[in-house]
PDB file of C-alpha atoms in Angstrom:
ATOM      1  CA  MET A 120     -36.556  -2.942 -20.414  1.00 53.00           C
ATOM      2  CA  ASP A 121     -32.834  -3.681 -20.127  1.00 78.00           C
ATOM      3  CA  ASN A 122     -32.403  -6.417 -17.522  1.00 94.00           C
ATOM      4  CA  LEU A 123     -28.645  -6.441 -17.939  1.00 98.00           C
ATOM      5  CA  ILE A 124     -26.158  -8.383 -15.833  1.00 98.00           C
ATOM      6  CA  LYS A 125     -22.706  -6.907 -15.301  1.00 98.00           C
ATOM      7  CA  ILE A 126     -19.677  -8.732 -13.904  1.00 98.00           C
ATOM      8  CA  CYS A 127     -17.168  -6.120 -12.768  1.00 98.00           C
ATOM      9  CA  GLY A 128     -13.504  -6.284 -11.801  1.00 98.00           C
ATOM     10  CA  LEU A 129     -12.522  -9.017 -14.245  1.00 98.00           C
ATOM     11  CA  SER A 130      -8.753  -9.225 -14.547  1.00 98.00           C
ATOM     12  CA  THR A 131      -7.802 -12.531 -16.177  1.00 98.00           C
ATOM     13  CA  PRO A 132      -8.583 -13.970 -19.635  1.00 98.00           C
ATOM     14  CA  GLU A 133      -9.860 -17.166 -17.980  1.00 98.00           C
ATOM     15  CA  THR A 134     -12.454 -15.556 -15.707  1.00 98.00           C
ATOM     16  CA  LEU A 135     -13.495 -13.128 -18.439  1.00 98.00           C
ATOM     17  CA  ASP A 136     -14.147 -16.133 -20.672  1.00 98.00           C
ATOM     18  CA  VAL A 137     -16.313 -17.709 -17.963  1.00 98.00           C
ATOM     19  CA  ALA A 138     -18.368 -14.498 -17.619  1.00 98.00           C
ATOM     20  CA  LEU A 139     -18.816 -14.203 -21.393  1.00 98.00           C
ATOM     21  CA  GLY A 140     -19.656 -17.893 -21.748  1.00 98.00           C
ATOM     22  CA  ALA A 141     -22.248 -17.686 -18.970  1.00 98.00           C
ATOM     23  CA  GLY A 142     -23.974 -14.810 -20.765  1.00 98.00           C
ATOM     24  CA  ALA A 143     -22.878 -11.621 -18.979  1.00 98.00           C
ATOM     25  CA  ASP A 144     -24.288  -8.592 -20.826  1.00 98.00           C
ATOM     26  CA  MET A 145     -21.593  -6.247 -19.520  1.00 98.00           C
ATOM     27  CA  VAL A 146     -18.036  -6.842 -18.307  1.00 98.00           C
ATOM     28  CA  GLY A 147     -16.150  -4.307 -16.213  1.00 98.00           C
ATOM     29  CA  PHE A 148     -12.431  -3.536 -16.070  1.00 98.00           C
ATOM     30  CA  VAL A 149     -11.106  -1.484 -13.146  1.00 98.00           C
ATOM     31  CA  ARG A 150      -8.517   1.257 -13.652  1.00 98.00           C
ATOM     32  CA  PHE A 151      -7.804   2.195 -10.042  1.00 96.00           C
ATOM     33  CA  PRO A 152      -4.350   1.243  -8.661  1.00 95.00           C
ATOM     34  CA  LYS A 153      -5.556   0.843  -5.041  1.00 93.00           C
ATOM     35  CA  SER A 154      -8.012  -1.873  -6.075  1.00 94.00           C
ATOM     36  CA  PRO A 155      -7.052  -5.579  -6.072  1.00 95.00           C
ATOM     37  CA  ARG A 156      -8.963  -5.713  -9.407  1.00 96.00           C
ATOM     38  CA  HIS A 157      -6.862  -3.010 -11.123  1.00 97.00           C
ATOM     39  CA  VAL A 158      -5.713  -3.835 -14.656  1.00 98.00           C
ATOM     40  CA  SER A 159      -2.799  -2.247 -16.499  1.00 98.00           C
ATOM     41  CA  LEU A 160      -3.513  -0.503 -19.802  1.00 98.00           C
ATOM     42  CA  ASP A 161      -1.826  -3.399 -21.598  1.00 98.00           C
ATOM     43  CA  LEU A 162      -3.867  -6.113 -19.852  1.00 98.00           C
ATOM     44  CA  GLY A 163      -7.032  -3.992 -20.155  1.00 98.00           C
ATOM     45  CA  HIS A 164      -6.414  -3.738 -23.897  1.00 98.00           C
ATOM     46  CA  LYS A 165      -6.094  -7.529 -24.244  1.00 98.00           C
ATOM     47  CA  LEU A 166      -9.193  -8.238 -22.142  1.00 98.00           C
ATOM     48  CA  SER A 167     -11.215  -5.649 -24.024  1.00 98.00           C
ATOM     49  CA  LEU A 168     -10.291  -7.246 -27.363  1.00 98.00           C
ATOM     50  CA  GLN A 169     -11.313 -10.637 -25.955  1.00 98.00           C
ATOM     51  CA  ALA A 170     -14.764  -9.286 -25.000  1.00 98.00           C
ATOM     52  CA  ARG A 171     -15.370  -7.228 -28.135  1.00 98.00           C
ATOM     53  CA  GLY A 172     -18.670  -8.080 -29.799  1.00 98.00           C
ATOM     54  CA  ARG A 173     -19.605 -10.503 -26.996  1.00 98.00           C
ATOM     55  CA  ALA A 174     -20.602  -8.084 -24.224  1.00 98.00           C
ATOM     56  CA  GLN A 175     -20.625  -4.360 -23.486  1.00 98.00           C
ATOM     57  CA  ARG A 176     -17.182  -3.371 -22.207  1.00 98.00           C
ATOM     58  CA  VAL A 177     -17.104  -0.997 -19.248  1.00 98.00           C
ATOM     59  CA  VAL A 178     -14.023   0.767 -17.874  1.00 98.00           C
ATOM     60  CA  LEU A 179     -14.295   1.907 -14.249  1.00 98.00           C
ATOM     61  CA  LEU A 180     -12.425   5.115 -13.352  1.00 98.00           C
ATOM     62  CA  VAL A 181     -12.216   6.984 -10.039  1.00 97.00           C
ATOM     63  CA  ASN A 182     -11.922  10.797 -10.161  1.00 97.00           C
ATOM     64  CA  PRO A 183      -9.888  10.561 -13.383  1.00 98.00           C
ATOM     65  CA  GLY A 184      -7.938  13.424 -14.911  1.00 98.00           C
ATOM     66  CA  ASP A 185      -8.286  14.099 -18.644  1.00 98.00           C
ATOM     67  CA  GLU A 186      -5.094  12.126 -19.331  1.00 98.00           C
ATOM     68  CA  ASP A 187      -6.409   9.084 -17.389  1.00 97.00           C
ATOM     69  CA  VAL A 188      -9.617   9.171 -19.416  1.00 98.00           C
ATOM     70  CA  ALA A 189      -7.781   9.520 -22.735  1.00 98.00           C
ATOM     71  CA  GLN A 190      -5.416   6.619 -21.940  1.00 98.00           C
ATOM     72  CA  ALA A 191      -8.284   4.337 -20.880  1.00 98.00           C
ATOM     73  CA  ILE A 192     -10.264   5.140 -24.025  1.00 98.00           C
ATOM     74  CA  GLU A 193      -7.286   4.536 -26.284  1.00 98.00           C
ATOM     75  CA  ALA A 194      -6.211   1.261 -24.653  1.00 98.00           C
ATOM     76  CA  LEU A 195      -9.569  -0.329 -23.824  1.00 98.00           C
ATOM     77  CA  ASN A 196     -11.929   1.314 -26.345  1.00 98.00           C
ATOM     78  CA  PRO A 197     -14.834   0.753 -23.903  1.00 98.00           C
ATOM     79  CA  ASP A 198     -18.509   0.880 -24.843  1.00 98.00           C
ATOM     80  CA  LEU A 199     -19.247   2.719 -21.596  1.00 98.00           C
ATOM     81  CA  ILE A 200     -17.331   4.685 -18.942  1.00 98.00           C
ATOM     82  CA  GLN A 201     -18.207   4.096 -15.263  1.00 98.00           C
ATOM     83  CA  LEU A 202     -17.269   6.956 -12.940  1.00 98.00           C
ATOM     84  CA  HIS A 203     -16.970   5.641  -9.392  1.00 95.00           C
ATOM     85  CA  GLY A 204     -15.469   8.571  -7.483  1.00 95.00           C
ATOM     86  CA  SER A 205     -16.780  11.903  -6.227  1.00 94.00           C
ATOM     87  CA  GLU A 206     -17.093  13.407  -9.716  1.00 97.00           C
ATOM     88  CA  SER A 207     -19.475  16.391  -9.790  1.00 97.00           C
ATOM     89  CA  PRO A 208     -22.342  16.561 -12.296  1.00 96.00           C
ATOM     90  CA  GLU A 209     -20.303  19.170 -14.183  1.00 96.00           C
ATOM     91  CA  ARG A 210     -17.235  16.931 -14.347  1.00 97.00           C
ATOM     92  CA  VAL A 211     -19.352  13.977 -15.486  1.00 97.00           C
ATOM     93  CA  ALA A 212     -20.840  16.103 -18.292  1.00 95.00           C
ATOM     94  CA  GLU A 213     -17.336  17.246 -19.258  1.00 96.00           C
ATOM     95  CA  ILE A 214     -16.081  13.652 -19.509  1.00 97.00           C
ATOM     96  CA  ARG A 215     -19.173  12.574 -21.445  1.00 96.00           C
ATOM     97  CA  THR A 216     -18.593  15.340 -24.001  1.00 95.00           C
ATOM     98  CA  MET A 217     -14.922  14.440 -24.196  1.00 95.00           C
ATOM     99  CA  VAL A 218     -15.346  10.691 -24.761  1.00 96.00           C
ATOM    100  CA  LYS A 219     -18.472  10.872 -26.967  1.00 96.00           C
ATOM    101  CA  ARG A 220     -19.744   7.592 -25.565  1.00 96.00           C
ATOM    102  CA  PRO A 221     -22.159   6.588 -22.781  1.00 96.00           C
ATOM    103  CA  VAL A 222     -21.282   7.363 -19.164  1.00 97.00           C
ATOM    104  CA  MET A 223     -22.587   5.724 -15.985  1.00 97.00           C
ATOM    105  CA  LYS A 224     -22.207   7.450 -12.609  1.00 97.00           C
ATOM    106  CA  ALA A 225     -21.995   5.436  -9.390  1.00 96.00           C
ATOM    107  CA  LEU A 226     -23.598   6.930  -6.281  1.00 96.00           C
ATOM    108  CA  GLY A 227     -23.203   5.597  -2.739  1.00 93.00           C
ATOM    109  CA  ILE A 228     -26.365   4.931  -0.734  1.00 93.00           C
ATOM    110  CA  ALA A 229     -26.578   4.460   3.026  1.00 91.00           C
ATOM    111  CA  GLU A 230     -29.773   6.308   4.004  1.00 91.00           C
ATOM    112  CA  ALA A 231     -32.868   7.784   2.344  1.00 91.00           C
ATOM    113  CA  SER A 232     -31.361  11.284   2.079  1.00 91.00           C
ATOM    114  CA  ASP A 233     -28.581   9.922  -0.173  1.00 92.00           C
ATOM    115  CA  LEU A 234     -31.149   9.447  -2.942  1.00 91.00           C
ATOM    116  CA  GLN A 235     -31.384  13.224  -3.268  1.00 90.00           C
ATOM    117  CA  ALA A 236     -27.941  13.140  -4.921  1.00 90.00           C
ATOM    118  CA  LEU A 237     -29.454  11.403  -7.957  1.00 92.00           C
ATOM    119  CA  GLN A 238     -31.330  14.365  -9.357  1.00 90.00           C
ATOM    120  CA  PRO A 239     -28.355  16.598 -10.315  1.00 93.00           C
ATOM    121  CA  TYR A 240     -26.902  13.699 -12.327  1.00 94.00           C
ATOM    122  CA  ALA A 241     -30.075  12.197 -13.803  1.00 85.00           C
ATOM    123  CA  GLY A 242     -30.257  14.246 -16.993  1.00 84.00           C
ATOM    124  CA  GLY A 243     -26.533  14.212 -17.747  1.00 88.00           C
ATOM    125  CA  VAL A 244     -25.698  10.509 -17.614  1.00 93.00           C
ATOM    126  CA  ASP A 245     -26.819   7.442 -19.514  1.00 93.00           C
ATOM    127  CA  ARG A 246     -27.251   5.345 -16.393  1.00 94.00           C
ATOM    128  CA  ILE A 247     -27.021   5.633 -12.619  1.00 95.00           C
ATOM    129  CA  LEU A 248     -25.390   2.880 -10.570  1.00 96.00           C
ATOM    130  CA  LEU A 249     -26.565   2.673  -6.960  1.00 96.00           C
ATOM    131  CA  ASP A 250     -23.898   1.153  -4.727  1.00 94.00           C
ATOM    132  CA  ALA A 251     -23.488   0.874  -0.970  1.00 90.00           C
ATOM    133  CA  LYS A 252     -21.625   3.837   0.500  1.00 87.00           C
ATOM    134  CA  PRO A 253     -18.060   2.761   1.303  1.00 76.00           C
ATOM    135  CA  PRO A 254     -17.277   2.171   4.982  1.00 67.00           C
ATOM    136  CA  ARG A 255     -15.691   5.132   6.785  1.00 67.00           C
ATOM    137  CA  ARG A 256     -12.503   3.261   7.664  1.00 60.00           C
ATOM    138  CA  ALA A 257      -9.186   4.475   6.270  1.00 53.00           C
ATOM    139  CA  GLY A 258      -8.222   2.950   2.962  1.00 56.00           C
ATOM    140  CA  ALA A 259     -11.751   1.785   2.086  1.00 57.00           C
ATOM    141  CA  LEU A 260     -12.282   1.417  -1.646  1.00 63.00           C
ATOM    142  CA  PRO A 261     -14.993   3.515  -3.365  1.00 64.00           C
ATOM    143  CA  GLY A 262     -16.675   0.268  -4.444  1.00 61.00           C
ATOM    144  CA  GLY A 263     -16.251  -3.519  -4.414  1.00 58.00           C
ATOM    145  CA  ASN A 264     -16.462  -3.697  -0.621  1.00 61.00           C
ATOM    146  CA  GLY A 265     -19.040  -6.479  -0.579  1.00 69.00           C
ATOM    147  CA  ILE A 266     -21.533  -4.564   1.549  1.00 77.00           C
ATOM    148  CA  ALA A 267     -25.195  -4.004   0.722  1.00 90.00           C
ATOM    149  CA  PHE A 268     -27.408  -1.050   1.606  1.00 92.00           C
ATOM    150  CA  ASP A 269     -31.031  -1.363   2.772  1.00 93.00           C
ATOM    151  CA  TRP A 270     -32.833  -2.036  -0.515  1.00 93.00           C
ATOM    152  CA  ARG A 271     -36.132  -0.819   0.957  1.00 93.00           C
ATOM    153  CA  LEU A 272     -34.740   2.719   0.671  1.00 92.00           C
ATOM    154  CA  LEU A 273     -35.478   2.481  -3.061  1.00 93.00           C
ATOM    155  CA  ASN A 274     -39.243   2.103  -2.525  1.00 89.00           C
ATOM    156  CA  GLY A 275     -39.720   5.834  -3.026  1.00 78.00           C
ATOM    157  CA  LEU A 276     -37.384   6.140  -5.998  1.00 85.00           C
ATOM    158  CA  ASP A 277     -38.724   7.818  -9.130  1.00 78.00           C
ATOM    159  CA  ARG A 278     -39.156   4.869 -11.488  1.00 73.00           C
ATOM    160  CA  LYS A 279     -38.252   6.983 -14.498  1.00 77.00           C
ATOM    161  CA  VAL A 280     -34.645   6.810 -13.263  1.00 77.00           C
ATOM    162  CA  SER A 281     -32.849   3.970 -15.040  1.00 81.00           C
ATOM    163  CA  PHE A 282     -30.570   2.426 -12.440  1.00 93.00           C
ATOM    164  CA  MET A 283     -28.212  -0.476 -12.008  1.00 97.00           C
ATOM    165  CA  LEU A 284     -28.138  -2.079  -8.544  1.00 97.00           C
ATOM    166  CA  SER A 285     -24.785  -2.872  -6.953  1.00 96.00           C
ATOM    167  CA  GLY A 286     -23.279  -3.376  -3.517  1.00 93.00           C
ATOM    168  CA  GLY A 287     -23.074  -6.680  -1.663  1.00 93.00           C
ATOM    169  CA  LEU A 288     -24.884  -8.715  -4.311  1.00 97.00           C
ATOM    170  CA  ASP A 289     -24.015 -12.398  -4.613  1.00 97.00           C
ATOM    171  CA  PRO A 290     -25.529 -15.583  -6.082  1.00 98.00           C
ATOM    172  CA  ASP A 291     -27.621 -16.139  -2.937  1.00 97.00           C
ATOM    173  CA  ASN A 292     -29.259 -12.707  -2.593  1.00 97.00           C
ATOM    174  CA  VAL A 293     -29.504 -11.325  -6.125  1.00 98.00           C
ATOM    175  CA  ALA A 294     -32.967 -12.808  -6.752  1.00 98.00           C
ATOM    176  CA  GLU A 295     -34.349 -11.153  -3.612  1.00 96.00           C
ATOM    177  CA  ALA A 296     -32.645  -7.866  -4.537  1.00 96.00           C
ATOM    178  CA  ILE A 297     -34.260  -7.904  -8.000  1.00 96.00           C
ATOM    179  CA  ARG A 298     -37.667  -8.774  -6.534  1.00 95.00           C
ATOM    180  CA  LEU A 299     -37.522  -5.935  -4.008  1.00 93.00           C
ATOM    181  CA  THR A 300     -35.960  -3.139  -6.044  1.00 94.00           C
ATOM    182  CA  LYS A 301     -36.917  -3.961  -9.668  1.00 93.00           C
ATOM    183  CA  PRO A 302     -33.677  -2.577 -11.138  1.00 95.00           C
ATOM    184  CA  GLN A 303     -33.032  -2.373 -14.859  1.00 95.00           C
ATOM    185  CA  ALA A 304     -29.642  -4.022 -14.324  1.00 97.00           C
ATOM    186  CA  VAL A 305     -27.448  -5.603 -11.629  1.00 98.00           C
ATOM    187  CA  ASP A 306     -23.712  -5.399 -11.041  1.00 97.00           C
ATOM    188  CA  VAL A 307     -21.460  -7.702  -9.022  1.00 97.00           C
ATOM    189  CA  SER A 308     -17.761  -7.779  -8.212  1.00 96.00           C
ATOM    190  CA  SER A 309     -16.659  -9.089  -4.806  1.00 94.00           C
ATOM    191  CA  GLY A 310     -19.802 -11.276  -4.528  1.00 96.00           C
ATOM    192  CA  VAL A 311     -18.383 -13.639  -7.157  1.00 98.00           C
ATOM    193  CA  GLU A 312     -14.888 -13.866  -5.661  1.00 97.00           C
ATOM    194  CA  SER A 313     -13.091 -16.405  -3.478  1.00 96.00           C
ATOM    195  CA  GLY A 314     -10.751 -13.651  -2.197  1.00 95.00           C
ATOM    196  CA  PRO A 315     -10.047  -9.982  -2.993  1.00 93.00           C
ATOM    197  CA  GLY A 316      -9.762  -9.713  -6.771  1.00 94.00           C
ATOM    198  CA  LEU A 317      -9.929 -13.511  -7.282  1.00 97.00           C
ATOM    199  CA  LYS A 318     -12.987 -14.258  -9.408  1.00 98.00           C
ATOM    200  CA  ASP A 319     -14.608 -17.651  -8.826  1.00 98.00           C
ATOM    201  CA  PRO A 320     -15.917 -19.264 -12.054  1.00 98.00           C
ATOM    202  CA  ALA A 321     -18.659 -21.245 -10.289  1.00 98.00           C
ATOM    203  CA  ARG A 322     -19.911 -18.142  -8.469  1.00 98.00           C
ATOM    204  CA  ILE A 323     -19.925 -16.098 -11.697  1.00 98.00           C
ATOM    205  CA  GLU A 324     -22.069 -18.750 -13.391  1.00 98.00           C
ATOM    206  CA  ALA A 325     -24.375 -19.091 -10.373  1.00 98.00           C
ATOM    207  CA  PHE A 326     -24.868 -15.311 -10.138  1.00 98.00           C
ATOM    208  CA  ILE A 327     -25.779 -14.937 -13.815  1.00 98.00           C
ATOM    209  CA  ARG A 328     -28.157 -17.905 -13.617  1.00 98.00           C
ATOM    210  CA  ALA A 329     -29.898 -16.574 -10.490  1.00 98.00           C
ATOM    211  CA  ALA A 330     -30.194 -13.027 -11.845  1.00 98.00           C
ATOM    212  CA  ARG A 331     -31.515 -14.209 -15.235  1.00 98.00           C
ATOM    213  CA  THR A 332     -34.182 -16.352 -13.530  1.00 98.00           C
ATOM    214  CA  ALA A 333     -35.201 -13.486 -11.219  1.00 97.00           C
ATOM    215  CA  PHE A 334     -35.502 -11.003 -14.085  1.00 97.00           C
ATOM    216  CA  ALA A 335     -37.687 -13.479 -15.995  1.00 96.00           C
ATOM    217  CA  ALA A 336     -39.921 -13.988 -12.937  1.00 93.00           C
ATOM    218  CA  ALA A 337     -40.249 -10.201 -12.480  1.00 89.00           C
ATOM    219  CA  HIS A 338     -41.813  -9.968 -15.945  1.00 84.00           C
ATOM    220  CA  HIS A 339     -44.501 -12.447 -14.989  1.00 78.00           C
TER     221      HIS A 339
END
């Protein structure tokens, strides 16, 4: 049983230090220029070095080309790649072979039929991340929108699928989300921010505390 807590979209040494100090198991760095959480290769390199040996380092990429992947691997040396675009199962497998390290695929959920998209990926990735489908408005980001999907949709999910829950989680609702969906791991980004891309130390600490307590209760 994993029960991992991931803080994603960290972009300053100070907030990364808060997440590491509070006991985050995974820290995520976003390589997507349209995101307010985007980090340059240089900053990503520095943050990754800061987190090395203290948490699993995740680099988030959106529909990356081979060159994007290679640059991210070289600069950040991540423990895991998170693919958050519309990458096909074939493309995911290609990237996994190329990087020779674990890959997590994010899938957007809005209704029960969206869960059918899991199967083609299930055997070819190390973990599935279930996020809320992005809103249909122009310019919406593929993730980090602070919206949740109906967690009850996961009642029928095959429990052999190892998944991380994301989308609209925050310090106030993460315990309920864990109780209802029994995920192996949880992921938060905008839910621990005071504004787009601005991580809030107190909210990071509160989220990790609430999630840790909820995971412990789920085992009893």
